[in-house]
Amino acid sequence: MGSLNLKIIYRFLGITAILNGCFMFIAFPFSFFSDEQEAWGILNAGVITVFIGFLLYFFNKPQNTNIQKKEGYLIVTLGWLILSITGMLPYLLSGAIPAISDAFFETISGYSTTGSSILPNIEAMPKGILFWRSATHWIGGMGIIVLTIAILPLLGIGGMQLFMAEAPGPSADKLHPRITDTAKRLYLIYVVLTFAEFFLLKVAGMTWFDAINHAMATVSTGGFSTKNASVAYYNNLPFVQYIITFFMLVAGTNFVLNYFALKGKIQKVFQSEEFRYYLFGIIGITSIIVLLIVFFQDPDLQTSIKHPKVYGELEYAIRHALFMVTSVVTTTGFVSADFTMWSFFATGIFFALFFTGGSAGSTSGGVKVVRHIIMLKNSFLEFKKALHPNAIIPVRYDGKSVNQTIVFNILSFFIIYMLIFIMASVTLTLFGLDFLSALGAAASSLGNIGPAIGSVSPVDNFAHLSDAAKWFCSFLMLIGRLELFTVLILFTPFFWRKN
C-alpha cells in the first residue's frame, strides 16, 4: 500500500468533488426561482461539496504526478463513491429524501445511469431536486472521470491510466492520439446530442423543463423521468417517444462511431460488426415483440391497445415494442408500456435482454454486444477445433484476429458477471424479496437497466426494498457501472502488495 501515490489520488478526488458541487449550483436556480424552500438545501449541499473538494485538492500537492494503474483503479472507484456520497447531500439537506439509505440508492442509481428509483411520487418533487436527479445521470453517463481528464494538462497530470479504467467496454477506442483530446471530443459529442434532443423534444410538445431532463437522461442512457408514468405519460405524443427512441439508439452506440457519423462517414459506422449486430438485433427482436403484442397477447394480461383501425393498433405495437426493446438493450430504463403485460413469452425475452447491453464505448451498461459476438465466435471455433485439434483458428472481429488474451478476458468477465448475478439473486431473497423479484432486481442493478420483473416491474419501483437490500443493490449498480474488474480488483490481496 505504501507504493500508492495517495496525494495524487486525494487531489483527483478533490477535483471530482469540486465539479460535482458546481453542478449542484446549476440545480439551485430551478428551485430558487420556483420559490421552493428546498433551494437552500441544494445550495448548502453545493457549498459543502466544493469545500470538501478544495480541502482535498489544495492540501495534497504530489511531487510525482504520474498515475499508474493502481492509482487509476482507485481514483475511478473512489471517484464514483465520492460522487455518490456528496451527490446525496441535495436530497438530505433539502429534506426531499430524508433517509440515508434511500438518498444513497437514488444517487448511485443516477450516477451509474441505472434509473431505478425509490420515489413514490416523482411529480411532487421540487424542480431543483428533479433537475439534480437528472444531472446525476448526465454526469455519470460519460463519466466525470473522462471530463476531468480533459483538464488534466492544466495540472501537469497525464490521464491515460484513468481513461483505460473508466472507458466502457473491453477496449478504449481513441479518436485522437492524445487522450485529453479524445476526452474533449467525446464530451463535445455528448453535449451536442443532449442539446439536439432537448430542442427536438421541446418542438415535439414537452415543456422546456421536461425536455432538458429527458434529454440528459436519454443521452446518458439513465432513464430518470420527471413523470410518475415515465415516458408513458407522453403516449398521446408519439413523436416524443420516437425522438427518445432514436437518441437511445444513438447513445447505445459506440461514441467513436457517433463521431464518424457526425463527420459524415456513415460507411464507417456500418462497417462496424458490433453496430450491425446491435442495430439489426434490435430490429429483429422488435419484430417478434410486435407480433406478440398484435396476435399472441395472453387475454388475462392484455393491455389496452385496441384502436378503431388496424393501422392504429399496429403503429402502437411497433412504437412501444421498439421503444421498450431499445430502452432495455441500451439499459436506459425509460418506460412507455409495461412489457410484463404483453405475454409471459415477451417477459421472458425482455429478461434475456437484461444481459445484452449496448455497444462498447457507449454510455449504456450491461455485458455489451461486442462481448457476446466474441464469445459466440469463440464457441463456434471450439466445435471446429474438436474436429481439427491441430488447427490454429483465431477469433476474427471486424476482419482482424482477436488476441487470445482479450478472448480470455471476455470469457472471464462473463463468467464472473453471471456468478455475481446468481449470488446476488440468492442474497436478495435473504433480504425478503420473492425469487422472481430477486432475479429482476439483481439483473437490473448489475446491468444498470432500471425496470425489471416481479415487484420491481416497469410500473413499480424499489421503494419497498429493505434498507439492506437497497445498500446491496447500490453496490451492484456500482460494480456494474464500472464493469466489475475496476472495483473487484480492489478486494484482491495482490492489489495492495508493494511492487
CSV table of C-alpha atoms in Angstrom, one decimal:
chain,number,residue,atom,x,y,z
A,1,MET,CA,0.0,0.0,0.0
A,2,GLY,CA,3.0,2.2,0.6
A,3,SER,CA,3.7,2.3,-3.2
A,4,LEU,CA,0.5,4.1,-3.9
A,5,ASN,CA,0.7,7.8,-4.7
A,6,LEU,CA,-2.0,8.8,-2.2
A,7,LYS,CA,-1.6,12.6,-2.7
A,8,ILE,CA,-2.5,12.3,-6.4
A,9,ILE,CA,-5.5,10.2,-5.5
A,10,TYR,CA,-6.8,12.7,-3.0
A,11,ARG,CA,-6.1,15.6,-5.3
A,12,PHE,CA,-8.1,13.9,-8.1
A,13,LEU,CA,-11.0,13.2,-5.7
A,14,GLY,CA,-10.9,16.9,-4.8
A,15,ILE,CA,-11.3,17.9,-8.5
A,16,THR,CA,-14.2,15.4,-8.8
A,17,ALA,CA,-16.0,16.9,-5.7
A,18,ILE,CA,-15.5,20.5,-6.9
A,19,LEU,CA,-17.0,19.7,-10.3
A,20,ASN,CA,-19.9,17.8,-8.6
A,21,GLY,CA,-20.6,20.8,-6.4
A,22,CYS,CA,-20.6,23.1,-9.4
A,23,PHE,CA,-23.4,21.0,-11.0
A,24,MET,CA,-25.4,21.5,-7.7
A,25,PHE,CA,-25.1,25.2,-8.1
A,26,ILE,CA,-26.7,24.8,-11.6
A,27,ALA,CA,-29.6,22.9,-10.0
A,28,PHE,CA,-30.1,25.7,-7.3
A,29,PRO,CA,-31.9,28.3,-9.5
A,30,PHE,CA,-34.5,25.8,-10.6
A,31,SER,CA,-35.8,25.6,-7.0
A,32,PHE,CA,-35.0,29.2,-6.1
A,33,PHE,CA,-37.0,30.8,-9.0
A,34,SER,CA,-39.8,28.4,-8.3
A,35,ASP,CA,-40.0,29.7,-4.7
A,36,GLU,CA,-39.3,26.2,-3.3
A,37,GLN,CA,-37.9,26.1,0.2
A,38,GLU,CA,-35.7,23.1,-0.8
A,39,ALA,CA,-33.5,25.6,-2.8
A,40,TRP,CA,-31.3,26.4,0.2
A,41,GLY,CA,-30.7,22.8,0.9
A,42,ILE,CA,-29.4,22.3,-2.7
A,43,LEU,CA,-27.2,25.5,-2.3
A,44,ASN,CA,-25.8,24.3,1.0
A,45,ALA,CA,-25.0,20.9,-0.5
A,46,GLY,CA,-23.1,22.6,-3.3
A,47,VAL,CA,-21.1,24.7,-0.8
A,48,ILE,CA,-20.2,21.8,1.4
A,49,THR,CA,-19.2,19.6,-1.6
A,50,VAL,CA,-17.0,22.3,-3.2
A,51,PHE,CA,-15.4,23.0,0.3
A,52,ILE,CA,-14.6,19.3,0.6
A,53,GLY,CA,-13.1,19.3,-2.9
A,54,PHE,CA,-10.9,22.3,-2.1
A,55,LEU,CA,-9.6,20.7,1.0
A,56,LEU,CA,-8.7,17.5,-0.8
A,57,TYR,CA,-7.2,19.4,-3.7
A,58,PHE,CA,-5.1,22.2,-2.0
A,59,PHE,CA,-3.7,20.1,0.9
A,60,ASN,CA,-2.4,17.4,-1.4
A,61,LYS,CA,0.3,18.6,-3.7
A,62,PRO,CA,2.1,15.5,-5.1
A,63,GLN,CA,5.8,15.6,-6.1
A,64,ASN,CA,5.2,12.8,-8.6
A,65,THR,CA,2.2,13.5,-10.9
A,66,ASN,CA,2.3,10.1,-12.8
A,67,ILE,CA,-0.8,8.0,-12.4
A,68,GLN,CA,-0.1,4.2,-12.5
A,69,LYS,CA,-2.7,1.5,-13.0
A,70,LYS,CA,-3.2,1.0,-9.2
A,71,GLU,CA,-3.9,4.7,-8.7
A,72,GLY,CA,-6.2,4.7,-11.8
A,73,TYR,CA,-8.4,1.9,-10.4
A,74,LEU,CA,-8.6,3.6,-7.0
A,75,ILE,CA,-9.3,7.0,-8.4
A,76,VAL,CA,-12.2,5.7,-10.6
A,77,THR,CA,-13.8,3.6,-7.9
A,78,LEU,CA,-13.3,6.2,-5.1
A,79,GLY,CA,-14.3,8.9,-7.5
A,80,TRP,CA,-17.7,7.2,-8.0
A,81,LEU,CA,-18.1,6.8,-4.3
A,82,ILE,CA,-17.3,10.5,-3.5
A,83,LEU,CA,-19.7,11.4,-6.3
A,84,SER,CA,-22.4,9.3,-4.6
A,85,ILE,CA,-21.7,10.4,-1.1
A,86,THR,CA,-21.6,14.1,-1.9
A,87,GLY,CA,-24.4,13.7,-4.5
A,88,MET,CA,-26.9,12.6,-1.9
A,89,LEU,CA,-26.5,15.8,0.1
A,90,PRO,CA,-29.0,17.8,-2.0
A,91,TYR,CA,-31.6,15.1,-1.2
A,92,LEU,CA,-30.8,15.0,2.5
A,93,LEU,CA,-30.3,18.7,3.2
A,94,SER,CA,-33.4,19.7,1.3
A,95,GLY,CA,-35.5,17.1,3.0
A,96,ALA,CA,-36.7,15.7,-0.3
A,97,ILE,CA,-35.3,12.2,0.6
A,98,PRO,CA,-34.6,12.2,4.4
A,99,ALA,CA,-33.4,8.6,4.8
A,100,ILE,CA,-29.7,8.0,4.1
A,101,SER,CA,-30.3,4.5,2.5
A,102,ASP,CA,-32.9,6.0,0.2
A,103,ALA,CA,-30.8,9.0,-0.7
A,104,PHE,CA,-27.7,6.9,-1.5
A,105,PHE,CA,-29.7,4.5,-3.6
A,106,GLU,CA,-31.3,7.3,-5.6
A,107,THR,CA,-27.9,9.0,-6.0
A,108,ILE,CA,-25.9,6.0,-7.1
A,109,SER,CA,-28.8,4.9,-9.4
A,110,GLY,CA,-28.3,8.3,-11.0
A,111,TYR,CA,-24.5,8.3,-11.4
A,112,SER,CA,-24.5,4.6,-12.5
A,113,THR,CA,-27.2,5.5,-15.1
A,114,THR,CA,-29.4,2.7,-13.8
A,115,GLY,CA,-32.6,4.7,-13.3
A,116,SER,CA,-34.1,2.6,-10.5
A,117,SER,CA,-36.0,4.8,-8.1
A,118,ILE,CA,-37.4,4.8,-4.6
A,119,LEU,CA,-39.5,7.9,-5.0
A,120,PRO,CA,-43.2,7.2,-4.6
A,121,ASN,CA,-44.4,10.4,-6.2
A,122,ILE,CA,-41.8,11.9,-8.6
A,123,GLU,CA,-44.1,14.7,-9.8
A,124,ALA,CA,-44.4,16.0,-6.2
A,125,MET,CA,-40.6,16.6,-6.1
A,126,PRO,CA,-39.2,20.2,-6.3
A,127,LYS,CA,-37.9,21.2,-9.7
A,128,GLY,CA,-34.4,21.7,-8.3
A,129,ILE,CA,-34.3,18.2,-7.0
A,130,LEU,CA,-35.7,16.8,-10.3
A,131,PHE,CA,-33.0,18.6,-12.2
A,132,TRP,CA,-30.3,17.5,-9.9
A,133,ARG,CA,-31.6,13.9,-10.2
A,134,SER,CA,-31.3,14.1,-14.0
A,135,ALA,CA,-27.9,15.8,-13.7
A,136,THR,CA,-26.5,12.8,-11.8
A,137,HIS,CA,-27.3,10.8,-14.9
A,138,TRP,CA,-25.7,13.2,-17.2
A,139,ILE,CA,-22.5,13.4,-15.0
A,140,GLY,CA,-22.3,9.7,-14.7
A,141,GLY,CA,-23.2,8.9,-18.3
A,142,MET,CA,-19.8,9.6,-19.9
A,143,GLY,CA,-18.0,9.7,-16.6
A,144,ILE,CA,-16.9,12.7,-14.7
A,145,ILE,CA,-13.5,11.0,-14.7
A,146,VAL,CA,-13.3,11.5,-18.5
A,147,LEU,CA,-14.4,15.1,-18.1
A,148,THR,CA,-11.6,15.7,-15.7
A,149,ILE,CA,-9.0,14.1,-18.0
A,150,ALA,CA,-9.8,16.9,-20.4
A,151,ILE,CA,-8.5,19.5,-18.0
A,152,LEU,CA,-5.6,17.5,-16.5
A,153,PRO,CA,-2.9,19.0,-18.8
A,154,LEU,CA,-3.5,22.3,-16.9
A,155,LEU,CA,-2.5,20.4,-13.7
A,156,GLY,CA,0.5,18.7,-15.3
A,157,ILE,CA,-1.0,15.2,-14.9
A,158,GLY,CA,-1.3,12.5,-17.6
A,159,GLY,CA,-4.6,10.6,-17.7
A,160,MET,CA,-4.1,7.5,-19.9
A,161,GLN,CA,-4.4,5.1,-17.0
A,162,LEU,CA,-7.7,6.7,-15.9
A,163,PHE,CA,-9.2,6.5,-19.3
A,164,MET,CA,-8.4,2.8,-19.6
A,165,ALA,CA,-10.0,2.2,-16.2
A,166,GLU,CA,-13.1,4.3,-16.9
A,167,ALA,CA,-13.7,3.8,-20.6
A,168,PRO,CA,-16.7,1.5,-21.1
A,169,GLY,CA,-16.2,-1.8,-22.9
A,170,PRO,CA,-13.4,-4.3,-23.5
A,171,SER,CA,-11.3,-1.7,-25.3
A,172,ALA,CA,-10.8,2.0,-25.3
A,173,ASP,CA,-11.0,3.3,-28.9
A,174,LYS,CA,-9.3,6.6,-29.4
A,175,LEU,CA,-10.3,9.4,-31.7
A,176,HIS,CA,-7.0,11.2,-31.4
A,177,PRO,CA,-3.6,10.1,-30.3
A,178,ARG,CA,-3.7,12.4,-27.2
A,179,ILE,CA,-6.0,11.1,-24.5
A,180,THR,CA,-7.1,14.6,-23.4
A,181,ASP,CA,-8.2,15.4,-27.0
A,182,THR,CA,-10.1,12.2,-27.1
A,183,ALA,CA,-12.0,13.1,-23.9
A,184,LYS,CA,-12.8,16.6,-25.3
A,185,ARG,CA,-14.2,15.1,-28.5
A,186,LEU,CA,-16.3,12.6,-26.5
A,187,TYR,CA,-17.8,15.3,-24.4
A,188,LEU,CA,-18.4,17.6,-27.3
A,189,ILE,CA,-20.4,14.8,-29.0
A,190,TYR,CA,-22.2,14.2,-25.6
A,191,VAL,CA,-23.2,17.9,-25.3
A,192,VAL,CA,-24.2,18.2,-28.9
A,193,LEU,CA,-26.5,15.2,-28.7
A,194,THR,CA,-28.0,16.5,-25.4
A,195,PHE,CA,-28.9,19.9,-26.9
A,196,ALA,CA,-30.2,18.4,-30.1
A,197,GLU,CA,-32.6,16.1,-28.3
A,198,PHE,CA,-33.6,18.9,-25.9
A,199,PHE,CA,-34.5,21.1,-28.9
A,200,LEU,CA,-36.5,18.3,-30.7
A,201,LEU,CA,-38.4,17.3,-27.5
A,202,LYS,CA,-39.4,20.9,-26.9
A,203,VAL,CA,-40.6,21.2,-30.5
A,204,ALA,CA,-42.5,17.9,-30.1
A,205,GLY,CA,-44.6,19.2,-27.3
A,206,MET,CA,-42.6,18.8,-24.0
A,207,THR,CA,-42.2,21.7,-21.6
A,208,TRP,CA,-38.6,23.1,-21.7
A,209,PHE,CA,-38.0,21.7,-18.2
A,210,ASP,CA,-39.2,18.2,-19.0
A,211,ALA,CA,-37.3,18.4,-22.3
A,212,ILE,CA,-33.9,19.1,-20.7
A,213,ASN,CA,-34.4,16.5,-18.0
A,214,HIS,CA,-35.4,13.8,-20.5
A,215,ALA,CA,-32.6,14.8,-22.9
A,216,MET,CA,-30.0,14.4,-20.1
A,217,ALA,CA,-31.5,11.0,-19.0
A,218,THR,CA,-31.6,9.7,-22.6
A,219,VAL,CA,-28.1,10.6,-23.8
A,220,SER,CA,-26.7,9.2,-20.6
A,221,THR,CA,-28.9,6.1,-21.0
A,222,GLY,CA,-30.1,6.8,-17.5
A,223,GLY,CA,-33.9,6.7,-17.5
A,224,PHE,CA,-34.9,9.1,-14.7
A,225,SER,CA,-38.1,10.8,-15.8
A,226,THR,CA,-39.9,13.8,-14.4
A,227,LYS,CA,-43.2,11.9,-14.6
A,228,ASN,CA,-44.5,9.1,-12.4
A,229,ALA,CA,-45.6,7.2,-15.6
A,230,SER,CA,-42.1,7.8,-17.2
A,231,VAL,CA,-42.4,8.3,-21.0
A,232,ALA,CA,-45.8,6.5,-20.9
A,233,TYR,CA,-47.0,9.9,-19.8
A,234,TYR,CA,-46.5,11.0,-23.4
A,235,ASN,CA,-48.4,8.2,-25.1
A,236,ASN,CA,-50.6,10.8,-26.8
A,237,LEU,CA,-47.4,12.4,-28.3
A,238,PRO,CA,-45.9,9.7,-30.4
A,239,PHE,CA,-43.3,12.0,-31.9
A,240,VAL,CA,-41.8,12.5,-28.4
A,241,GLN,CA,-41.4,8.7,-28.0
A,242,TYR,CA,-39.9,8.3,-31.4
A,243,ILE,CA,-37.4,11.1,-30.7
A,244,ILE,CA,-36.4,9.4,-27.4
A,245,THR,CA,-36.1,6.0,-29.1
A,246,PHE,CA,-33.8,7.4,-31.7
A,247,PHE,CA,-31.5,9.1,-29.2
A,248,MET,CA,-31.5,5.9,-27.0
A,249,LEU,CA,-30.2,4.1,-30.1
A,250,VAL,CA,-27.5,6.7,-30.7
A,251,ALA,CA,-26.5,6.8,-27.0
A,252,GLY,CA,-26.2,3.0,-27.0
A,253,THR,CA,-23.8,3.2,-30.0
A,254,ASN,CA,-20.0,3.4,-29.6
A,255,PHE,CA,-19.3,7.1,-29.4
A,256,VAL,CA,-16.4,6.7,-31.8
A,257,LEU,CA,-19.0,5.7,-34.4
A,258,ASN,CA,-21.1,8.7,-33.4
A,259,TYR,CA,-18.1,10.8,-34.1
A,260,PHE,CA,-17.7,9.3,-37.6
A,261,ALA,CA,-21.4,9.7,-38.2
A,262,LEU,CA,-21.3,13.4,-37.3
A,263,LYS,CA,-18.3,13.8,-39.7
A,264,GLY,CA,-20.4,12.2,-42.5
A,265,LYS,CA,-18.5,8.9,-42.6
A,266,ILE,CA,-21.7,6.8,-42.4
A,267,GLN,CA,-19.9,3.9,-44.3
A,268,LYS,CA,-17.5,3.5,-41.4
A,269,VAL,CA,-20.4,3.2,-39.0
A,270,PHE,CA,-21.9,0.2,-40.9
A,271,GLN,CA,-18.5,-1.4,-41.3
A,272,SER,CA,-18.6,-2.0,-37.5
A,273,GLU,CA,-19.6,-5.6,-36.9
A,274,GLU,CA,-20.8,-4.7,-33.4
A,275,PHE,CA,-23.1,-1.9,-34.7
A,276,ARG,CA,-24.6,-4.2,-37.3
A,277,TYR,CA,-25.4,-6.9,-34.7
A,278,TYR,CA,-26.7,-4.1,-32.3
A,279,LEU,CA,-29.0,-2.4,-34.8
A,280,PHE,CA,-30.4,-5.4,-36.6
A,281,GLY,CA,-30.7,-7.3,-33.4
A,282,ILE,CA,-33.0,-4.5,-32.0
A,283,ILE,CA,-35.0,-4.5,-35.3
A,284,GLY,CA,-35.3,-8.3,-35.2
A,285,ILE,CA,-36.4,-8.6,-31.6
A,286,THR,CA,-38.8,-5.6,-32.0
A,287,SER,CA,-40.5,-7.5,-34.9
A,288,ILE,CA,-41.0,-10.5,-32.6
A,289,ILE,CA,-42.5,-8.4,-29.9
A,290,VAL,CA,-44.8,-6.6,-32.3
A,291,LEU,CA,-46.2,-10.0,-33.4
A,292,LEU,CA,-46.6,-11.0,-29.8
A,293,ILE,CA,-48.5,-7.8,-29.0
A,294,VAL,CA,-50.8,-7.9,-32.0
A,295,PHE,CA,-51.5,-11.6,-32.3
A,296,PHE,CA,-50.4,-13.5,-29.2
A,297,GLN,CA,-51.2,-11.5,-26.1
A,298,ASP,CA,-52.4,-13.5,-23.2
A,299,PRO,CA,-56.1,-12.5,-22.6
A,300,ASP,CA,-55.6,-12.2,-18.9
A,301,LEU,CA,-52.6,-9.8,-19.4
A,302,GLN,CA,-53.9,-7.8,-22.3
A,303,THR,CA,-53.2,-4.1,-22.2
A,304,SER,CA,-55.5,-1.5,-23.8
A,305,ILE,CA,-54.1,-1.3,-27.4
A,306,LYS,CA,-57.4,-1.8,-29.2
A,307,HIS,CA,-58.0,1.0,-31.7
A,308,PRO,CA,-60.8,1.6,-34.2
A,309,LYS,CA,-58.4,0.9,-37.1
A,310,VAL,CA,-55.9,-1.9,-37.5
A,311,TYR,CA,-53.3,0.7,-38.6
A,312,GLY,CA,-53.6,2.4,-35.2
A,313,GLU,CA,-53.1,-0.8,-33.3
A,314,LEU,CA,-50.1,-1.8,-35.5
A,315,GLU,CA,-48.5,1.7,-35.0
A,316,TYR,CA,-49.0,1.4,-31.3
A,317,ALA,CA,-47.4,-2.1,-31.2
A,318,ILE,CA,-44.4,-1.0,-33.3
A,319,ARG,CA,-43.8,2.2,-31.4
A,320,HIS,CA,-44.0,0.6,-27.9
A,321,ALA,CA,-42.1,-2.6,-28.9
A,322,LEU,CA,-39.3,-0.6,-30.5
A,323,PHE,CA,-39.2,1.9,-27.5
A,324,MET,CA,-39.1,-0.8,-24.8
A,325,VAL,CA,-36.6,-3.1,-26.7
A,326,THR,CA,-34.3,-0.1,-27.2
A,327,SER,CA,-34.7,1.0,-23.7
A,328,VAL,CA,-33.8,-2.3,-22.2
A,329,VAL,CA,-30.9,-3.2,-24.7
A,330,THR,CA,-29.3,0.3,-24.2
A,331,THR,CA,-30.0,0.0,-20.4
A,332,THR,CA,-31.8,3.3,-20.4
A,333,GLY,CA,-34.8,2.2,-18.4
A,334,PHE,CA,-37.4,4.6,-19.7
A,335,VAL,CA,-40.9,3.0,-19.8
A,336,SER,CA,-43.6,3.6,-22.4
A,337,ALA,CA,-45.6,0.5,-21.6
A,338,ASP,CA,-45.5,-2.4,-19.2
A,339,PHE,CA,-43.8,-5.2,-21.1
A,340,THR,CA,-44.8,-7.8,-18.4
A,341,MET,CA,-48.4,-7.3,-19.6
A,342,TRP,CA,-47.7,-8.4,-23.2
A,343,SER,CA,-47.4,-12.1,-22.6
A,344,PHE,CA,-45.2,-14.4,-20.5
A,345,PHE,CA,-43.1,-15.1,-23.6
A,346,ALA,CA,-42.5,-11.4,-24.1
A,347,THR,CA,-41.5,-11.0,-20.5
A,348,GLY,CA,-39.0,-13.9,-21.0
A,349,ILE,CA,-37.5,-12.2,-24.0
A,350,PHE,CA,-37.1,-8.9,-22.1
A,351,PHE,CA,-35.5,-10.7,-19.2
A,352,ALA,CA,-32.9,-12.2,-21.6
A,353,LEU,CA,-32.3,-8.7,-23.0
A,354,PHE,CA,-31.2,-7.7,-19.4
A,355,PHE,CA,-27.9,-9.5,-20.2
A,356,THR,CA,-27.3,-7.9,-23.6
A,357,GLY,CA,-26.2,-4.3,-23.1
A,358,GLY,CA,-25.4,-1.7,-25.7
A,359,SER,CA,-22.2,-1.1,-27.6
A,360,ALA,CA,-18.8,-0.9,-26.1
A,361,GLY,CA,-17.7,2.7,-25.9
A,362,SER,CA,-21.3,3.9,-25.3
A,363,THR,CA,-22.9,5.2,-22.1
A,364,SER,CA,-25.0,2.1,-21.7
A,365,GLY,CA,-24.3,-0.6,-19.2
A,366,GLY,CA,-24.7,-4.4,-19.3
A,367,VAL,CA,-22.4,-7.1,-20.8
A,368,LYS,CA,-22.1,-5.2,-24.2
A,369,VAL,CA,-22.8,-6.6,-27.6
A,370,VAL,CA,-19.1,-7.0,-28.6
A,371,ARG,CA,-18.5,-9.4,-25.8
A,372,HIS,CA,-21.4,-11.6,-26.9
A,373,ILE,CA,-20.1,-11.6,-30.5
A,374,ILE,CA,-16.7,-12.7,-29.5
A,375,MET,CA,-18.0,-15.3,-27.0
A,376,LEU,CA,-20.3,-16.8,-29.7
A,377,LYS,CA,-17.5,-16.8,-32.3
A,378,ASN,CA,-15.1,-18.5,-29.9
A,379,SER,CA,-17.7,-21.1,-29.1
A,380,PHE,CA,-18.3,-22.0,-32.7
A,381,LEU,CA,-14.5,-22.2,-33.2
A,382,GLU,CA,-14.4,-24.7,-30.3
A,383,PHE,CA,-16.6,-27.0,-32.5
A,384,LYS,CA,-14.2,-26.7,-35.4
A,385,LYS,CA,-11.2,-27.4,-33.1
A,386,ALA,CA,-13.0,-30.5,-31.8
A,387,LEU,CA,-12.8,-31.9,-35.4
A,388,HIS,CA,-9.4,-30.4,-36.2
A,389,PRO,CA,-7.5,-30.3,-32.9
A,390,ASN,CA,-4.2,-29.3,-34.5
A,391,ALA,CA,-5.6,-26.3,-36.4
A,392,ILE,CA,-4.8,-22.8,-35.2
A,393,ILE,CA,-8.0,-20.8,-35.9
A,394,PRO,CA,-8.1,-17.3,-34.4
A,395,VAL,CA,-11.3,-15.5,-33.5
A,396,ARG,CA,-11.9,-12.7,-36.0
A,397,TYR,CA,-13.7,-9.5,-35.3
A,398,ASP,CA,-14.1,-6.6,-37.8
A,399,GLY,CA,-11.9,-8.6,-40.2
A,400,LYS,CA,-9.0,-8.8,-37.7
A,401,SER,CA,-7.7,-11.5,-35.4
A,402,VAL,CA,-8.6,-11.0,-31.8
A,403,ASN,CA,-5.7,-11.6,-29.3
A,404,GLN,CA,-6.4,-14.7,-27.3
A,405,THR,CA,-5.8,-12.7,-24.1
A,406,ILE,CA,-8.8,-10.5,-24.9
A,407,VAL,CA,-10.9,-13.6,-25.6
A,408,PHE,CA,-9.9,-15.0,-22.2
A,409,ASN,CA,-10.6,-11.6,-20.5
A,410,ILE,CA,-14.1,-11.5,-22.1
A,411,LEU,CA,-14.9,-15.1,-21.1
A,412,SER,CA,-13.7,-14.3,-17.5
A,413,PHE,CA,-15.8,-11.2,-17.4
A,414,PHE,CA,-19.0,-13.1,-18.4
A,415,ILE,CA,-18.4,-16.0,-16.0
A,416,ILE,CA,-17.8,-13.5,-13.1
A,417,TYR,CA,-20.9,-11.5,-14.2
A,418,MET,CA,-23.1,-14.5,-14.2
A,419,LEU,CA,-21.7,-15.8,-10.9
A,420,ILE,CA,-22.4,-12.4,-9.3
A,421,PHE,CA,-25.9,-12.3,-10.8
A,422,ILE,CA,-26.6,-15.8,-9.3
A,423,MET,CA,-25.2,-14.9,-5.9
A,424,ALA,CA,-27.0,-11.5,-5.9
A,425,SER,CA,-30.3,-13.1,-6.7
A,426,VAL,CA,-30.0,-15.6,-3.8
A,427,THR,CA,-28.8,-12.8,-1.5
A,428,LEU,CA,-31.8,-10.6,-2.3
A,429,THR,CA,-34.2,-13.5,-1.3
A,430,LEU,CA,-32.4,-13.4,2.0
A,431,PHE,CA,-33.4,-9.7,2.3
A,432,GLY,CA,-37.1,-10.6,1.8
A,433,LEU,CA,-37.7,-10.4,-2.0
A,434,ASP,CA,-39.6,-13.2,-3.7
A,435,PHE,CA,-37.5,-15.2,-6.1
A,436,LEU,CA,-38.9,-13.6,-9.3
A,437,SER,CA,-38.3,-10.1,-7.9
A,438,ALA,CA,-34.9,-11.0,-6.7
A,439,LEU,CA,-33.9,-12.2,-10.2
A,440,GLY,CA,-35.2,-8.9,-11.7
A,441,ALA,CA,-33.6,-6.6,-9.1
A,442,ALA,CA,-30.2,-8.4,-9.4
A,443,ALA,CA,-30.2,-8.3,-13.2
A,444,SER,CA,-31.4,-4.7,-13.3
A,445,SER,CA,-28.9,-3.4,-10.8
A,446,LEU,CA,-25.9,-5.3,-12.1
A,447,GLY,CA,-26.8,-4.3,-15.7
A,448,ASN,CA,-27.8,-0.7,-14.8
A,449,ILE,CA,-31.2,-1.2,-16.5
A,450,GLY,CA,-33.9,0.2,-14.3
A,451,PRO,CA,-37.3,-1.5,-14.7
A,452,ALA,CA,-37.3,-5.3,-14.1
A,453,ILE,CA,-39.8,-8.0,-13.3
A,454,GLY,CA,-41.8,-9.1,-10.3
A,455,SER,CA,-42.3,-6.4,-7.7
A,456,VAL,CA,-39.8,-4.2,-9.4
A,457,SER,CA,-41.6,-4.2,-12.8
A,458,PRO,CA,-41.9,-1.2,-15.1
A,459,VAL,CA,-44.9,0.1,-13.2
A,460,ASP,CA,-43.3,-0.4,-9.7
A,461,ASN,CA,-40.2,0.9,-8.1
A,462,PHE,CA,-37.6,-0.1,-5.4
A,463,ALA,CA,-39.2,1.8,-2.5
A,464,HIS,CA,-40.5,-1.4,-0.8
A,465,LEU,CA,-37.0,-3.0,-0.5
A,466,SER,CA,-35.4,-3.2,2.9
A,467,ASP,CA,-32.5,-0.9,3.7
A,468,ALA,CA,-30.1,-3.9,3.5
A,469,ALA,CA,-31.5,-4.7,0.0
A,470,LYS,CA,-31.1,-1.1,-1.1
A,471,TRP,CA,-27.4,-0.9,0.0
A,472,PHE,CA,-26.8,-4.3,-1.7
A,473,CYS,CA,-28.4,-3.1,-4.9
A,474,SER,CA,-26.3,0.1,-4.7
A,475,PHE,CA,-23.2,-2.0,-4.6
A,476,LEU,CA,-24.3,-4.0,-7.6
A,477,MET,CA,-25.0,-0.8,-9.5
A,478,LEU,CA,-21.5,0.5,-8.8
A,479,ILE,CA,-19.7,-2.6,-9.9
A,480,GLY,CA,-22.0,-2.9,-12.9
A,481,ARG,CA,-21.3,0.6,-14.0
A,482,LEU,CA,-17.5,0.2,-13.6
A,483,GLU,CA,-17.5,-3.2,-15.4
A,484,LEU,CA,-16.7,-5.4,-12.5
A,485,PHE,CA,-12.9,-5.6,-12.6
A,486,THR,CA,-12.3,-1.9,-11.8
A,487,VAL,CA,-14.0,-2.4,-8.4
A,488,LEU,CA,-13.5,-6.1,-7.6
A,489,ILE,CA,-9.7,-5.8,-8.2
A,490,LEU,CA,-9.6,-3.7,-5.0
A,491,PHE,CA,-10.8,-6.6,-3.0
A,492,THR,CA,-7.9,-8.8,-4.1
A,493,PRO,CA,-4.8,-9.1,-1.7
A,494,PHE,CA,-2.3,-8.8,-4.5
A,495,PHE,CA,-3.6,-5.3,-5.4
A,496,TRP,CA,-2.4,-4.0,-2.1
A,497,ARG,CA,1.0,-5.6,-2.2
A,498,LYS,CA,4.1,-3.4,-2.7
A,499,ASN,CA,5.7,-3.8,-6.1
